[in-house]
């Protein structure tokens, strides 16, 4: 079975500061990894994903994440936070293969950006 | 591309009635659609996986007779909450996986807020 742990249900940063949202996973096989963002009363928008290849993945809105197999981590970062980054962020994992692509989500991290 | 819509965005219904929520892939064909439920300040809980033309696969603990899922075409899946009760009030989100791309990415709809009074 797969699982995802997001450390810190709430993260608060100042505008312009570094954003670091932590995600660790558990999987019996090398997984596919995703970060999604959710604004209030909206669905999820994909920020970035890792499937294979380069372990540093760049996504939309200046976000990036690095897959570290030895640490079973996929932390999300952004060098400089913007007020519009305030939202809920979800890390998710799926098992590679042709069947399913069933996602397992972490509990989410609420990001607050202070002026 | 890869847009998923849901209708309605919000619905209020009386206890005991049934409510249908539609999920459509607007610009692609979806072999598989997923239905999630999200409680306030919580993560998404997968309810069921539906494949076009076949019965949905429900997650453990989800009542299939209460949450009826139909995936009649490659662009439409519906979730019907039957005999709704206040505890069914929640945010329901669907997602769809594209048929031809080989991608394992799911595209999410904007969600439907259900309130049962």
Short mmCIF file of C-alpha atoms in Angstrom, two decimals:
data_model
loop_
_atom_site.label_atom_id
_atom_site.label_comp_id
_atom_site.label_asym_id
_atom_site.label_seq_id
_atom_site.Cartn_x
_atom_site.Cartn_y
_atom_site.Cartn_z
CA UNK A 1 0.00 0.00 0.00
CA UNK A 2 1.07 3.54 -0.63
CA UNK A 3 0.90 6.46 1.73
CA UNK A 4 1.84 10.11 1.80
CA UNK A 5 2.80 12.25 4.77
CA UNK A 6 2.85 15.99 4.59
CA UNK A 7 4.72 17.50 7.51
CA UNK A 8 2.99 20.60 8.74
CA UNK A 9 -0.70 21.13 8.17
CA UNK A 10 -0.10 24.89 8.20
CA UNK A 11 2.88 26.82 6.88
CA UNK A 12 3.17 30.57 7.09
CA UNK A 13 5.75 32.63 5.21
CA UNK A 14 6.32 36.26 4.43
CA UNK A 15 5.89 37.57 0.92
CA UNK A 16 9.18 37.14 -0.90
CA UNK A 17 10.43 34.39 1.41
CA UNK A 18 11.26 30.84 0.48
CA UNK A 19 8.39 28.37 0.42
CA UNK A 20 9.13 24.81 1.52
CA UNK A 21 6.34 22.27 1.79
CA UNK A 22 7.38 18.81 2.86
CA UNK A 23 6.17 15.50 1.49
CA UNK A 24 7.35 12.00 2.28
CA UNK A 25 5.92 8.88 0.74
CA UNK A 26 5.84 5.18 1.29
CA UNK A 27 5.65 2.85 -1.68
CA UNK A 28 6.72 -0.67 -2.49
CA UNK A 29 7.77 0.39 -6.00
CA UNK A 30 9.17 3.64 -7.37
CA UNK A 31 6.06 5.78 -7.54
CA UNK A 32 4.77 8.63 -9.60
CA UNK A 33 4.59 11.78 -7.50
CA UNK A 34 2.42 14.86 -7.83
CA UNK A 35 1.81 18.22 -6.21
CA UNK A 36 -1.59 19.85 -6.54
CA UNK A 37 -2.86 23.24 -5.41
CA UNK A 38 -6.43 23.95 -4.34
CA UNK A 39 -7.95 27.39 -3.94
CA UNK A 40 -11.07 27.77 -1.79
CA UNK A 41 -14.13 26.04 -3.19
CA UNK A 42 -12.29 24.91 -6.28
CA UNK A 43 -10.92 21.68 -7.67
CA UNK A 44 -7.29 20.69 -7.80
CA UNK A 45 -4.76 22.09 -10.21
CA UNK A 46 -1.60 20.19 -11.03
CA UNK A 47 1.56 22.08 -10.11
CA UNK A 48 4.09 19.48 -11.18
CA UNK A 49 4.71 15.76 -11.40
CA UNK A 50 7.55 13.28 -11.36
CA UNK A 51 7.31 10.07 -13.31
CA UNK A 52 10.77 9.19 -14.58
CA UNK A 53 13.96 10.95 -15.62
CA UNK A 54 15.30 14.12 -14.06
CA UNK A 55 14.66 14.18 -10.35
CA UNK A 56 14.32 17.97 -10.15
CA UNK A 57 10.98 18.86 -11.61
CA UNK A 58 9.86 22.35 -12.48
CA UNK A 59 6.21 23.24 -12.46
CA UNK A 60 3.91 26.16 -12.93
CA UNK A 61 3.99 29.43 -10.99
CA UNK A 62 7.68 29.10 -10.16
CA UNK A 63 7.34 25.94 -8.09
CA UNK A 64 9.71 23.02 -8.24
CA UNK A 65 10.21 19.74 -6.42
CA UNK A 66 12.99 17.23 -6.13
CA UNK A 67 12.49 13.49 -5.96
CA UNK A 68 14.92 12.00 -3.47
CA UNK A 69 14.61 8.25 -3.47
CA UNK A 70 17.02 7.75 -0.57
CA UNK A 71 14.92 10.04 1.60
CA UNK A 72 11.56 8.97 0.10
CA UNK A 73 10.77 12.65 -0.22
CA UNK A 74 9.29 15.00 -2.78
CA UNK A 75 9.40 18.43 -1.15
CA UNK A 76 7.90 21.43 -2.93
CA UNK A 77 9.77 24.72 -3.05
CA UNK A 78 9.46 28.20 -4.44
CA UNK A 79 12.24 30.76 -4.02
CA UNK A 80 10.00 33.75 -3.42
CA UNK A 81 6.43 33.55 -2.15
CA UNK A 82 3.69 35.67 -3.65
CA UNK A 83 0.41 36.58 -2.02
CA UNK A 84 -1.40 34.61 -4.70
CA UNK A 85 0.36 31.43 -3.56
CA UNK A 86 -1.84 31.27 -0.47
CA UNK A 87 -3.81 28.05 -0.90
CA UNK A 88 -4.01 24.39 0.12
CA UNK A 89 -1.33 22.13 -1.30
CA UNK A 90 -1.62 18.39 -1.67
CA UNK A 91 1.11 15.88 -2.37
CA UNK A 92 -0.04 12.67 -4.03
CA UNK A 93 1.43 9.36 -5.13
CA UNK A 94 0.34 6.77 -7.64
CA UNK A 95 1.65 3.41 -8.65
CA UNK A 96 3.14 3.23 -12.13
CA UNK A 97 1.47 0.89 -14.54
CA UNK A 98 -1.30 0.71 -17.06
CA UNK A 99 -4.09 0.09 -14.59
CA UNK A 100 -5.64 2.55 -12.22
CA UNK A 101 -3.39 5.55 -11.80
CA UNK A 102 -5.21 5.74 -8.52
CA UNK A 103 -3.96 8.67 -6.47
CA UNK A 104 -3.28 8.59 -2.77
CA UNK A 105 -3.25 12.06 -1.25
CA UNK A 106 -1.53 13.52 1.74
CA UNK A 107 -3.52 15.45 4.30
CA UNK A 108 -2.65 18.77 2.75
CA UNK A 109 -0.72 21.85 3.84
CA UNK A 110 -2.38 25.23 4.13
CA UNK A 111 0.05 27.91 2.98
CA UNK A 112 -0.42 31.43 4.31
CA UNK A 113 1.57 34.29 2.82
CA UNK A 114 1.92 37.37 5.01
CA UNK A 115 2.48 40.82 3.52
CA UNK B 1 -6.72 21.55 -23.08
CA UNK B 2 -7.73 18.84 -20.62
CA UNK B 3 -10.66 20.63 -19.03
CA UNK B 4 -13.09 18.87 -16.74
CA UNK B 5 -16.38 20.46 -15.74
CA UNK B 6 -18.85 19.63 -13.02
CA UNK B 7 -22.49 20.55 -12.75
CA UNK B 8 -23.92 21.89 -10.58
CA UNK B 9 -21.25 23.79 -8.70
CA UNK B 10 -23.50 24.09 -5.68
CA UNK B 11 -26.68 22.29 -4.72
CA UNK B 12 -28.92 22.37 -1.69
CA UNK B 13 -31.45 19.61 -1.26
CA UNK B 14 -33.83 18.35 1.36
CA UNK B 15 -33.12 15.24 3.36
CA UNK B 16 -34.48 12.14 1.63
CA UNK B 17 -34.19 13.43 -1.90
CA UNK B 18 -31.68 12.37 -4.53
CA UNK B 19 -29.12 14.57 -6.23
CA UNK B 20 -27.22 13.97 -9.46
CA UNK B 21 -23.82 15.49 -10.12
CA UNK B 22 -22.34 15.48 -13.62
CA UNK B 23 -18.68 15.31 -14.54
CA UNK B 24 -17.66 16.02 -18.11
CA UNK B 25 -14.35 15.98 -19.94
CA UNK B 26 -14.74 18.86 -22.36
CA UNK B 27 -11.89 18.43 -24.79
CA UNK B 28 -10.71 14.88 -24.40
CA UNK B 29 -12.00 11.36 -24.03
CA UNK B 30 -11.69 9.85 -20.58
CA UNK B 31 -11.37 6.12 -20.14
CA UNK B 32 -11.45 6.46 -16.42
CA UNK B 33 -13.10 8.92 -14.11
CA UNK B 34 -12.66 9.14 -10.37
CA UNK B 35 -15.01 10.49 -7.72
CA UNK B 36 -13.65 12.01 -4.53
CA UNK B 37 -15.21 13.42 -1.42
CA UNK B 38 -13.57 16.16 0.58
CA UNK B 39 -14.57 17.18 4.08
CA UNK B 40 -13.76 20.68 5.35
CA UNK B 41 -10.06 21.17 5.99
CA UNK B 42 -9.42 17.59 4.95
CA UNK B 43 -7.82 15.71 2.12
CA UNK B 44 -9.57 14.04 -0.77
CA UNK B 45 -11.02 10.61 -0.17
CA UNK B 46 -11.42 8.41 -3.22
CA UNK B 47 -14.96 7.08 -3.37
CA UNK B 48 -14.97 5.13 -6.61
CA UNK B 49 -13.32 4.59 -9.95
CA UNK B 50 -15.49 4.38 -13.03
CA UNK B 51 -14.56 3.05 -16.44
CA UNK B 52 -16.66 3.80 -19.47
CA UNK B 53 -19.20 1.08 -20.13
CA UNK B 54 -18.54 -0.93 -17.00
CA UNK B 55 -19.52 -0.92 -13.37
CA UNK B 56 -17.75 1.38 -11.00
CA UNK B 57 -15.27 0.06 -8.46
CA UNK B 58 -16.04 1.40 -5.03
CA UNK B 59 -13.58 1.94 -2.22
CA UNK B 60 -14.02 0.10 1.01
CA UNK B 61 -16.68 1.67 3.18
CA UNK B 62 -18.45 3.51 0.35
CA UNK B 63 -22.04 2.40 -0.12
CA UNK B 64 -22.57 1.66 -3.79
CA UNK B 65 -26.36 1.74 -3.45
CA UNK B 66 -26.20 5.19 -1.94
CA UNK B 67 -23.65 6.67 -4.31
CA UNK B 68 -24.68 5.54 -7.78
CA UNK B 69 -22.09 6.09 -10.47
CA UNK B 70 -22.72 5.88 -14.18
CA UNK B 71 -20.08 6.33 -16.87
CA UNK B 72 -22.16 6.06 -20.00
CA UNK B 73 -19.80 7.74 -22.41
CA UNK B 74 -16.16 8.67 -22.76
CA UNK B 75 -16.94 12.24 -21.76
CA UNK B 76 -19.56 11.92 -19.03
CA UNK B 77 -19.80 10.34 -15.62
CA UNK B 78 -22.55 10.98 -13.10
CA UNK B 79 -22.72 10.55 -9.35
CA UNK B 80 -26.17 10.26 -7.81
CA UNK B 81 -26.49 10.62 -4.08
CA UNK B 82 -29.66 8.73 -3.25
CA UNK B 83 -31.85 9.50 -0.25
CA UNK B 84 -29.44 12.18 0.86
CA UNK B 85 -28.97 12.97 4.53
CA UNK B 86 -27.18 15.86 6.25
CA UNK B 87 -24.10 13.71 6.78
CA UNK B 88 -23.75 13.46 3.00
CA UNK B 89 -23.10 17.19 2.87
CA UNK B 90 -19.64 17.59 1.44
CA UNK B 91 -17.52 18.80 -1.46
CA UNK B 92 -17.51 16.24 -4.26
CA UNK B 93 -14.75 16.37 -6.86
CA UNK B 94 -14.35 14.30 -9.98
CA UNK B 95 -11.27 13.73 -12.08
CA UNK B 96 -10.68 12.19 -15.47
CA UNK B 97 -7.78 10.40 -17.08
CA UNK B 98 -7.22 10.94 -20.78
CA UNK B 99 -7.62 8.00 -23.11
CA UNK B 100 -4.92 8.42 -25.67
CA UNK B 101 -2.04 10.26 -24.09
CA UNK B 102 -0.64 7.41 -22.04
CA UNK B 103 -0.34 9.93 -19.28
CA UNK B 104 -1.13 8.97 -15.73
CA UNK B 105 -2.23 12.44 -14.91
CA UNK B 106 -5.71 13.09 -13.64
CA UNK B 107 -7.50 16.30 -14.54
CA UNK B 108 -9.79 17.57 -11.83
CA UNK B 109 -13.16 19.21 -12.03
CA UNK B 110 -13.96 22.34 -10.01
CA UNK B 111 -16.04 20.43 -7.47
CA UNK B 112 -19.66 20.41 -6.35
CA UNK B 113 -20.70 21.65 -2.93
CA UNK B 114 -23.63 19.56 -1.68
CA UNK B 115 -25.64 20.74 1.30
CA UNK B 116 -28.41 18.53 2.61
CA UNK B 117 -30.89 20.24 4.91
#
